[in-house]
Short mmCIF file of C-alpha atoms in Angstrom, two decimals:
data_model
loop_
_atom_site.label_atom_id
_atom_site.label_comp_id
_atom_site.label_asym_id
_atom_site.label_seq_id
_atom_site.Cartn_x
_atom_site.Cartn_y
_atom_site.Cartn_z
CA MET H 1 -55.75 17.40 -41.15
CA SER H 2 -56.95 14.14 -39.62
CA TRP H 3 -53.84 12.32 -40.86
CA MET H 4 -51.65 14.97 -39.21
CA LYS H 5 -53.48 14.50 -35.91
CA LYS H 6 -53.03 10.72 -36.22
CA SER H 7 -49.32 11.16 -36.98
CA ILE H 8 -48.82 13.49 -34.03
CA LEU H 9 -50.78 11.11 -31.82
CA SER H 10 -48.65 8.18 -33.02
CA ILE H 11 -45.43 10.09 -32.31
CA MET H 12 -46.69 11.02 -28.84
CA MET H 13 -47.54 7.39 -28.16
CA LEU H 14 -44.06 6.29 -29.25
CA VAL H 15 -42.44 8.91 -27.01
CA LEU H 16 -44.64 7.83 -24.11
CA LEU H 17 -43.80 4.16 -24.75
CA ALA H 18 -40.08 4.95 -24.90
CA GLY H 19 -40.38 6.81 -21.61
CA LEU H 20 -42.14 3.85 -20.05
CA LEU H 21 -39.43 1.50 -21.29
CA VAL H 22 -36.70 3.74 -19.86
CA ALA H 23 -38.61 3.96 -16.60
CA CYS H 24 -38.95 0.19 -16.50
CA GLY H 25 -35.22 -0.12 -17.15
CA ASP H 26 -34.49 2.24 -14.25
CA ASP H 27 -36.75 0.17 -12.01
CA ASP H 28 -34.83 -2.95 -12.97
CA ASP H 29 -31.59 -1.15 -12.12
CA ALA H 30 -32.98 -0.03 -8.81
CA ASP H 31 -34.24 -3.53 -7.97
CA GLY H 32 -30.91 -5.05 -9.01
CA ASP H 33 -32.65 -7.88 -10.94
CA TRP H 34 -29.49 -8.65 -12.85
CA THR H 35 -28.17 -12.12 -13.63
CA GLY H 36 -24.92 -13.04 -15.27
CA THR H 37 -21.23 -13.43 -14.51
CA ILE H 38 -19.05 -11.25 -12.29
CA THR H 39 -15.37 -11.53 -13.20
CA ILE H 40 -12.88 -10.88 -10.43
CA TRP H 41 -9.11 -11.05 -10.59
CA ASP H 42 -7.04 -11.89 -7.55
CA GLY H 43 -3.51 -12.88 -6.61
CA PRO H 44 -2.44 -15.77 -4.39
CA ARG H 45 -3.08 -15.30 -0.68
CA TRP H 46 -2.62 -17.72 2.24
CA PRO H 47 -2.70 -21.47 1.47
CA ASP H 48 -5.13 -24.04 2.82
CA GLU H 49 -4.25 -27.64 3.67
CA GLU H 50 -3.95 -28.43 -0.04
CA GLU H 51 -1.70 -25.42 -0.73
CA ASN H 52 -4.51 -23.68 -2.62
CA LYS H 53 -3.87 -19.95 -2.27
CA TYR H 54 -7.17 -18.94 -3.83
CA HIS H 55 -9.42 -20.91 -1.47
CA TRP H 56 -10.64 -17.85 0.45
CA LEU H 57 -12.06 -16.08 -2.60
CA GLN H 58 -13.42 -19.33 -4.00
CA GLU H 59 -15.31 -19.84 -0.73
CA LYS H 60 -16.71 -16.31 -0.78
CA ALA H 61 -17.73 -16.62 -4.43
CA LYS H 62 -19.62 -19.85 -3.74
CA GLU H 63 -21.45 -18.29 -0.78
CA PHE H 64 -22.41 -15.25 -2.85
CA GLU H 65 -23.70 -17.38 -5.72
CA GLU H 66 -25.90 -19.33 -3.31
CA MET H 67 -27.42 -16.06 -2.06
CA HIS H 68 -27.95 -14.63 -5.58
CA GLU H 69 -29.70 -16.97 -7.95
CA GLY H 70 -28.54 -16.58 -11.52
CA VAL H 71 -25.27 -14.85 -10.56
CA LYS H 72 -21.94 -16.54 -11.16
CA VAL H 73 -18.54 -15.35 -9.95
CA LYS H 74 -15.61 -16.13 -12.24
CA ILE H 75 -12.21 -15.97 -10.53
CA VAL H 76 -9.17 -15.27 -12.67
CA GLU H 77 -5.96 -16.23 -10.87
CA VAL H 78 -3.15 -13.77 -11.56
CA PRO H 79 0.31 -13.76 -9.93
CA TRP H 80 0.83 -10.49 -8.10
CA ALA H 81 3.92 -9.60 -10.13
CA GLU H 82 1.94 -9.91 -13.37
CA LEU H 83 -1.15 -8.05 -12.22
CA PRO H 84 -0.09 -4.49 -13.18
CA ASP H 85 0.89 -5.42 -16.75
CA LYS H 86 -2.18 -7.59 -17.27
CA LEU H 87 -4.46 -4.81 -16.06
CA GLY H 88 -2.75 -2.37 -18.39
CA ILE H 89 -3.27 -4.68 -21.35
CA SER H 90 -6.90 -5.35 -20.42
CA ILE H 91 -7.64 -1.64 -20.13
CA ALA H 92 -6.00 -0.93 -23.48
CA GLY H 93 -8.19 -3.62 -25.01
CA ASN H 94 -11.39 -2.55 -23.24
CA SER H 95 -11.61 -6.01 -21.69
CA TRP H 96 -11.17 -5.27 -18.02
CA PRO H 97 -12.54 -7.42 -15.18
CA ASP H 98 -15.43 -6.29 -13.01
CA ILE H 99 -13.30 -6.27 -9.86
CA ALA H 100 -9.57 -6.41 -9.18
CA PRO H 101 -7.36 -5.93 -6.10
CA VAL H 102 -5.41 -2.73 -6.62
CA ASP H 103 -3.50 -0.22 -4.55
CA ILE H 104 -4.58 2.89 -6.46
CA SER H 105 -1.33 4.67 -5.54
CA GLY H 106 0.79 1.70 -6.57
CA GLY H 107 1.11 2.40 -10.30
CA ALA H 108 -1.03 -0.37 -11.83
CA ILE H 109 -4.03 1.94 -11.82
CA SER H 110 -3.71 5.71 -11.60
CA VAL H 111 -5.91 8.76 -11.57
CA LYS H 112 -5.62 8.98 -15.36
CA HIS H 113 -7.75 5.82 -15.56
CA ILE H 114 -10.35 7.51 -13.38
CA ASP H 115 -10.33 10.50 -15.72
CA GLN H 116 -10.82 8.10 -18.63
CA GLY H 117 -13.90 6.62 -16.97
CA VAL H 118 -12.40 3.15 -16.57
CA ILE H 119 -12.99 3.02 -12.80
CA GLU H 120 -16.44 3.19 -11.21
CA GLU H 121 -17.08 5.51 -8.31
CA VAL H 122 -17.85 3.83 -5.00
CA ASP H 123 -21.08 5.66 -4.24
CA PHE H 124 -22.78 2.75 -2.52
CA LEU H 125 -21.33 3.00 1.00
CA SER H 126 -23.39 4.74 3.66
CA ASN H 127 -21.92 7.44 5.91
CA ASP H 128 -21.88 4.96 8.79
CA GLU H 129 -20.00 2.45 6.64
CA LEU H 130 -17.47 5.09 5.59
CA LYS H 131 -16.84 6.07 9.21
CA ASP H 132 -15.69 2.51 9.87
CA PHE H 133 -12.57 2.94 7.71
CA TYR H 134 -9.27 4.54 8.67
CA GLU H 135 -9.29 8.03 7.21
CA ASN H 136 -5.91 7.58 5.54
CA ALA H 137 -7.17 4.35 3.93
CA LEU H 138 -10.09 6.20 2.34
CA GLU H 139 -7.78 9.01 1.24
CA ALA H 140 -5.70 6.49 -0.72
CA TYR H 141 -8.73 5.75 -2.91
CA THR H 142 -10.13 9.29 -3.08
CA TYR H 143 -9.75 11.52 -6.12
CA ASN H 144 -11.38 14.93 -6.57
CA GLY H 145 -13.50 14.31 -3.51
CA LYS H 146 -14.91 10.98 -4.75
CA LEU H 147 -14.14 7.43 -3.61
CA TYR H 148 -12.92 4.91 -6.20
CA GLY H 149 -12.36 1.72 -4.26
CA ILE H 150 -13.07 -0.14 -1.04
CA PRO H 151 -9.97 -0.29 1.19
CA ASN H 152 -9.37 -3.82 2.37
CA SER H 153 -6.02 -3.83 4.15
CA ILE H 154 -3.15 -1.64 5.26
CA THR H 155 0.55 -2.42 5.26
CA VAL H 156 3.11 -0.34 7.10
CA HIS H 157 6.85 0.08 7.31
CA SER H 158 8.37 -0.10 10.77
CA MET H 159 11.76 -0.31 12.43
CA LEU H 160 12.90 -3.81 13.40
CA LEU H 161 15.46 -4.03 16.20
CA ASN H 162 17.58 -7.12 16.89
CA LEU H 163 17.39 -7.34 20.69
CA ASP H 164 20.22 -9.87 20.96
CA LEU H 165 22.63 -7.26 19.60
CA PHE H 166 21.22 -4.66 21.97
CA GLU H 167 21.84 -7.05 24.86
CA GLU H 168 25.32 -7.94 23.64
CA ARG H 169 26.29 -4.26 23.73
CA GLY H 170 24.33 -3.42 26.88
CA VAL H 171 22.20 -0.90 25.00
CA GLU H 172 18.66 -0.13 26.10
CA PRO H 173 16.13 -0.19 23.26
CA PRO H 174 13.82 2.82 22.92
CA GLN H 175 11.02 2.74 25.48
CA ASP H 176 7.76 1.63 23.83
CA GLY H 177 9.59 1.85 20.50
CA LYS H 178 9.49 5.66 20.54
CA TRP H 179 12.53 7.87 20.00
CA THR H 180 13.89 11.03 18.47
CA TRP H 181 16.44 11.23 15.67
CA ASP H 182 19.19 12.18 18.14
CA GLU H 183 18.37 9.20 20.34
CA PHE H 184 18.33 6.92 17.31
CA LEU H 185 21.71 8.22 16.15
CA GLN H 186 23.31 7.65 19.56
CA ILE H 187 21.93 4.09 19.72
CA ALA H 188 23.23 3.41 16.20
CA LYS H 189 26.68 4.53 17.34
CA ASP H 190 26.51 2.34 20.45
CA LEU H 191 25.58 -0.70 18.35
CA THR H 192 28.47 -0.27 15.91
CA PHE H 193 31.45 -2.27 17.13
CA ASP H 194 34.43 -4.52 16.43
CA ARG H 195 33.38 -7.89 17.80
CA ASP H 196 36.61 -9.86 17.36
CA GLY H 197 39.16 -7.16 18.11
CA ASP H 198 40.83 -7.18 14.69
CA GLY H 199 40.38 -3.46 14.21
CA GLU H 200 37.56 -3.85 11.70
CA ILE H 201 33.90 -3.06 12.35
CA ASP H 202 31.90 -6.31 12.48
CA VAL H 203 28.46 -5.04 13.48
CA TYR H 204 26.77 -1.83 12.37
CA GLY H 205 23.93 0.01 14.00
CA PHE H 206 21.75 0.53 10.94
CA SER H 207 21.29 -0.02 7.22
CA THR H 208 18.61 0.19 4.55
CA TYR H 209 18.35 0.13 0.79
CA ILE H 210 17.16 2.44 -2.01
CA LEU H 211 15.24 0.94 -4.91
CA GLU H 212 12.51 2.01 -7.32
CA SER H 213 9.00 1.50 -5.91
CA TYR H 214 10.29 0.57 -2.43
CA TYR H 215 9.96 2.95 0.47
CA GLU H 216 11.55 1.52 3.63
CA ALA H 217 13.91 4.51 3.83
CA TRP H 218 11.37 7.17 2.96
CA PRO H 219 9.73 7.81 6.34
CA PHE H 220 13.11 9.25 7.38
CA PHE H 221 12.85 11.74 4.51
CA TYR H 222 9.49 12.92 5.85
CA MET H 223 10.61 13.30 9.48
CA HIS H 224 11.37 17.03 9.33
CA GLY H 225 8.25 17.92 7.34
CA GLY H 226 9.42 17.20 3.80
CA GLN H 227 7.46 15.39 1.10
CA PRO H 228 8.23 14.57 -2.54
CA LEU H 229 5.47 16.62 -4.19
CA SER H 230 3.31 19.53 -3.12
CA ASP H 231 -0.19 18.76 -1.90
CA ASP H 232 -1.67 19.66 -5.28
CA LEU H 233 0.96 17.49 -7.04
CA SER H 234 2.12 20.43 -9.14
CA GLU H 235 5.63 20.93 -7.73
CA PHE H 236 8.60 18.77 -6.76
CA THR H 237 9.44 19.48 -3.12
CA PHE H 238 12.09 16.95 -2.10
CA ASN H 239 14.64 19.73 -2.62
CA SER H 240 13.13 21.73 0.25
CA PRO H 241 15.32 22.38 3.32
CA GLU H 242 13.24 19.95 5.38
CA ALA H 243 13.61 17.07 2.93
CA VAL H 244 17.26 17.75 2.06
CA LYS H 245 18.23 17.80 5.74
CA ALA H 246 16.61 14.41 6.33
CA ILE H 247 18.06 12.77 3.21
CA GLN H 248 21.57 13.96 4.04
CA GLN H 249 21.26 12.81 7.65
CA LEU H 250 20.32 9.29 6.61
CA ALA H 251 23.16 9.13 4.07
CA ASP H 252 25.62 10.49 6.62
CA LEU H 253 25.03 7.49 8.85
CA LYS H 254 27.51 5.84 6.46
CA LEU H 255 29.36 8.80 5.01
CA VAL H 256 30.09 10.69 8.24
CA HIS H 257 29.23 8.64 11.33
CA GLY H 258 30.32 5.22 10.07
CA VAL H 259 27.40 3.45 11.74
CA ALA H 260 26.13 1.90 8.49
CA PRO H 261 27.92 -0.53 6.16
CA MET H 262 28.93 0.17 2.58
CA MET H 263 25.74 -1.45 1.25
CA HIS H 264 23.67 1.23 3.01
CA GLY H 265 21.70 3.08 0.34
CA SER H 266 22.40 0.51 -2.38
CA SER H 267 19.73 -1.51 -4.18
CA GLU H 268 20.76 -4.75 -2.41
CA VAL H 269 17.48 -5.80 -0.80
CA GLY H 270 18.39 -9.39 0.00
CA GLU H 271 21.87 -8.55 1.25
CA ASN H 272 20.44 -5.98 3.65
CA PHE H 273 17.82 -8.34 5.04
CA GLN H 274 20.27 -11.22 5.46
CA ALA H 275 22.62 -8.95 7.41
CA TRP H 276 19.85 -8.32 9.92
CA ALA H 277 17.95 -11.62 9.99
CA ASN H 278 20.33 -14.44 9.06
CA GLU H 279 21.62 -16.12 12.21
CA GLU H 280 24.98 -16.73 10.56
CA GLN H 281 25.42 -13.00 9.93
CA ARG H 282 23.52 -10.64 12.25
CA THR H 283 25.88 -7.80 11.28
CA VAL H 284 23.28 -5.00 11.38
CA ALA H 285 21.24 -4.25 14.49
CA MET H 286 18.40 -2.08 13.13
CA GLN H 287 16.60 -1.93 9.80
CA PRO H 288 13.26 -0.66 8.48
CA TRP H 289 11.03 -3.18 6.72
CA ALA H 290 7.51 -3.77 5.49
CA THR H 291 5.17 -6.12 7.33
CA TRP H 292 6.35 -9.27 5.52
CA ALA H 293 9.70 -9.07 7.34
CA ILE H 294 7.98 -9.40 10.72
CA GLN H 295 6.49 -12.72 9.71
CA SER H 296 9.77 -13.83 8.17
CA ALA H 297 11.64 -13.02 11.39
CA GLN H 298 9.10 -15.11 13.29
CA THR H 299 9.30 -18.13 10.99
CA ALA H 300 11.99 -18.63 8.34
CA TYR H 301 14.57 -16.49 10.19
CA PRO H 302 13.75 -16.79 13.92
CA THR H 303 14.96 -13.57 15.50
CA ASN H 304 14.65 -11.99 18.94
CA PHE H 305 13.38 -8.58 17.87
CA MET H 306 11.05 -5.71 18.64
CA VAL H 307 9.05 -3.34 16.45
CA ALA H 308 9.69 0.38 16.83
CA GLU H 309 8.44 3.57 15.24
CA TYR H 310 10.59 5.62 12.91
CA PRO H 311 12.52 8.32 14.78
CA VAL H 312 10.80 11.66 15.27
CA GLY H 313 12.37 14.71 13.69
CA ASP H 314 11.40 18.37 13.38
CA ARG H 315 7.89 17.36 12.31
CA GLY H 316 7.31 16.52 15.96
CA GLU H 317 5.45 13.25 15.42
CA PRO H 318 6.24 9.83 14.00
CA ILE H 319 5.35 9.04 10.43
CA THR H 320 5.59 6.03 8.16
CA ILE H 321 4.92 5.14 4.55
CA GLY H 322 2.28 2.53 3.97
CA GLY H 323 0.23 0.87 1.33
CA VAL H 324 -3.50 0.35 1.17
CA GLY H 325 -4.85 -2.69 -0.60
CA GLY H 326 -8.44 -2.78 -1.75
CA TRP H 327 -10.95 -3.64 -4.42
CA LEU H 328 -11.66 -1.53 -7.50
CA MET H 329 -14.74 -1.82 -9.68
CA PHE H 330 -14.21 -1.28 -13.38
CA LYS H 331 -16.71 0.35 -15.74
CA GLN H 332 -20.03 -1.50 -15.71
CA GLU H 333 -22.51 -2.07 -18.52
CA SER H 334 -25.59 -1.17 -16.47
CA LYS H 335 -26.74 0.16 -13.13
CA ALA H 336 -28.29 -3.21 -12.36
CA LYS H 337 -24.99 -5.05 -12.76
CA LYS H 338 -23.10 -2.38 -10.84
CA LYS H 339 -25.46 -2.91 -7.91
CA VAL H 340 -24.75 -6.65 -7.77
CA VAL H 341 -21.01 -6.16 -8.26
CA ALA H 342 -21.09 -3.61 -5.45
CA GLU H 343 -22.81 -6.13 -3.19
CA PHE H 344 -20.05 -8.66 -3.83
CA MET H 345 -17.33 -6.07 -3.18
CA LYS H 346 -18.95 -5.23 0.15
CA TYR H 347 -19.36 -8.92 0.95
CA ILE H 348 -15.62 -9.62 0.63
CA SER H 349 -14.73 -6.39 2.45
CA SER H 350 -16.80 -6.91 5.59
CA THR H 351 -15.48 -6.56 9.12
CA ASP H 352 -15.29 -10.33 9.55
CA GLU H 353 -13.43 -10.84 6.27
CA GLN H 354 -10.91 -8.09 7.02
CA TYR H 355 -10.34 -9.60 10.47
CA ARG H 356 -9.77 -13.01 8.93
CA MET H 357 -7.46 -11.65 6.24
CA ALA H 358 -5.42 -9.80 8.87
CA GLN H 359 -4.94 -12.97 10.87
CA GLU H 360 -4.24 -15.29 7.96
CA TYR H 361 -2.49 -13.01 5.48
CA GLY H 362 -0.39 -10.87 7.80
CA VAL H 363 -1.86 -7.46 6.97
CA PHE H 364 -3.76 -4.89 8.99
CA PRO H 365 -7.47 -4.14 8.57
CA ALA H 366 -8.64 -0.97 6.85
CA ARG H 367 -11.84 -1.12 8.93
CA LEU H 368 -11.72 0.20 12.47
CA SER H 369 -14.23 -2.41 13.60
CA ALA H 370 -11.93 -5.20 12.39
CA ALA H 371 -8.88 -3.57 13.98
CA ASN H 372 -10.78 -3.29 17.28
CA MET H 373 -11.26 -7.08 17.18
CA GLU H 374 -7.46 -7.26 17.67
CA PRO H 375 -6.58 -9.81 14.99
CA HIS H 376 -2.97 -9.85 16.18
CA ALA H 377 -3.64 -9.97 19.91
CA GLU H 378 -1.49 -13.08 20.26
CA ASN H 379 1.33 -11.67 18.12
CA PRO H 380 2.94 -8.72 19.99
CA GLN H 381 5.18 -7.65 17.10
CA MET H 382 2.32 -7.58 14.59
CA ALA H 383 0.07 -5.88 17.13
CA ARG H 384 2.70 -3.17 17.65
CA ALA H 385 3.10 -2.67 13.92
CA GLN H 386 -0.67 -2.38 13.54
CA GLU H 387 -0.59 0.61 15.90
CA LEU H 388 1.44 2.43 13.25
CA SER H 389 -1.52 2.31 10.83
CA GLU H 390 -2.66 5.72 12.02
CA GLN H 391 0.77 7.19 11.18
CA VAL H 392 0.65 6.05 7.55
CA VAL H 393 0.97 8.45 4.64
CA MET H 394 0.90 7.31 1.03
CA VAL H 395 3.24 8.15 -1.79
CA PRO H 396 1.70 10.72 -4.16
CA SER H 397 -1.00 9.41 -6.51
CA HIS H 398 0.33 11.30 -9.52
CA PRO H 399 -0.45 9.63 -12.88
CA GLU H 400 3.27 9.74 -13.75
CA TRP H 401 4.48 8.68 -10.31
CA LYS H 402 6.38 5.69 -11.68
CA LYS H 403 8.61 8.00 -13.77
CA ILE H 404 8.96 10.47 -10.91
CA ASP H 405 9.87 7.72 -8.47
CA GLU H 406 12.51 6.34 -10.84
CA ILE H 407 14.23 9.72 -11.00
CA ILE H 408 14.10 10.32 -7.24
CA GLN H 409 15.39 6.87 -6.30
CA GLY H 410 18.26 7.15 -8.76
CA LYS H 411 19.30 10.52 -7.33
CA LEU H 412 19.03 9.17 -3.78
CA GLN H 413 21.50 6.40 -4.62
CA VAL H 414 23.93 9.04 -5.83
CA VAL H 415 23.66 10.80 -2.45
CA PHE H 416 24.19 7.59 -0.48
CA ASN H 417 27.22 6.77 -2.63
CA GLY H 418 28.70 10.11 -1.58
CA GLU H 419 28.93 11.37 -5.16
CA LYS H 420 26.72 14.42 -4.55
CA THR H 421 25.10 16.18 -1.64
CA ALA H 422 21.40 15.79 -1.03
CA GLN H 423 20.84 19.37 -2.15
CA GLU H 424 22.73 18.89 -5.41
CA ALA H 425 20.99 15.62 -6.24
CA MET H 426 17.50 16.82 -5.37
CA ASP H 427 17.98 20.04 -7.34
CA GLU H 428 18.90 17.90 -10.35
CA ALA H 429 15.83 15.79 -9.74
CA ALA H 430 13.72 18.94 -9.59
CA GLU H 431 14.83 19.97 -13.08
CA GLU H 432 14.04 16.58 -14.58
CA ILE H 433 10.72 16.15 -12.78
CA ALA H 434 9.56 19.67 -13.64
CA LYS H 435 9.26 18.53 -17.25
CA ILE H 436 6.95 15.70 -16.18
CA LEU H 437 4.83 17.98 -14.02
CA GLU H 438 4.34 20.59 -16.76
#
């Protein structure tokens, strides 16, 4: 019997020792005594004097390393256009980075990756820290009530109005950039004219384009209360009366009212922008664009313009489509490493860094504290566009959104070509998309 007691005692000692080792491991995790390499991917941002577009992150990495002995930050430079595919390949090969800049609703990363456990939950921000972010920015990174990223910046779409053309026609722009659909339509008519008297229209009031993954036109489709998918993402809803009315109205600017050129609703991005911004053309008075166009109209294509909201429809309030950029943390090997990675994510997402990025990179902060510092105080057009941040809604974060978007955009082009009505095209889209949503 004595050998049995010794065996039992030995087993108990082993169990106790294992428990102590686990406890010690948990303590290490809690203390964050981790050393090693953090790998972060990033795309090119604003250049320094030597045209280095990665200098900002390199500077932050060096500062962080100096504050954390034994921690190294490895920066992998990835062109923005290649980032989605490279992330997809890295995930398939279980070789993802620790951190990457991703708009979680943009297609590179989707909720299916969260379900697969590839993305770490952001459970390391305090309630006070969370309150410092725009609510719609947090929503862009929220899934099933949990946060999966730190929002870093917001981009918006806004209406850009060529004031020289307004002056040429003696048309008053909308006061404070606010207007209804009916007011917008009347102004578009007033800005459509034959400049040289040859009987042909030379200048049109409005135009935009339709292209997969681009959403300049889409805030119009939301203006009466429509949206592409139901709130629970289970049903296609762009064939609702509210959405169909808005889609047809925007197409009819060309098809019925003649205040938009033939390229209206095509996929010609460059042709549309040149018609508005190029001094040798200036054949369209009003267009919707993302934030980059504001900077372009201030530099490469100097234009006398103002920023306006999208027209208000039956919804009763202005709305725009936007994007939220931010940092995602990928699956970590230990709690200790996650803690250090989290510290670095917070370090590059601080109020001061978001303020700096807004000023230098031409975006808008996701933090209220950074926005309140007025990074664009000396740039009226950017400051006005920043005010639209609170109006931003995101495209649906469905795991198959890329396929859904491709179908919708294709059907929209058919409407703008006048081949089918908005109702007919969206009903066709509903049938095709229903198979994806099953």
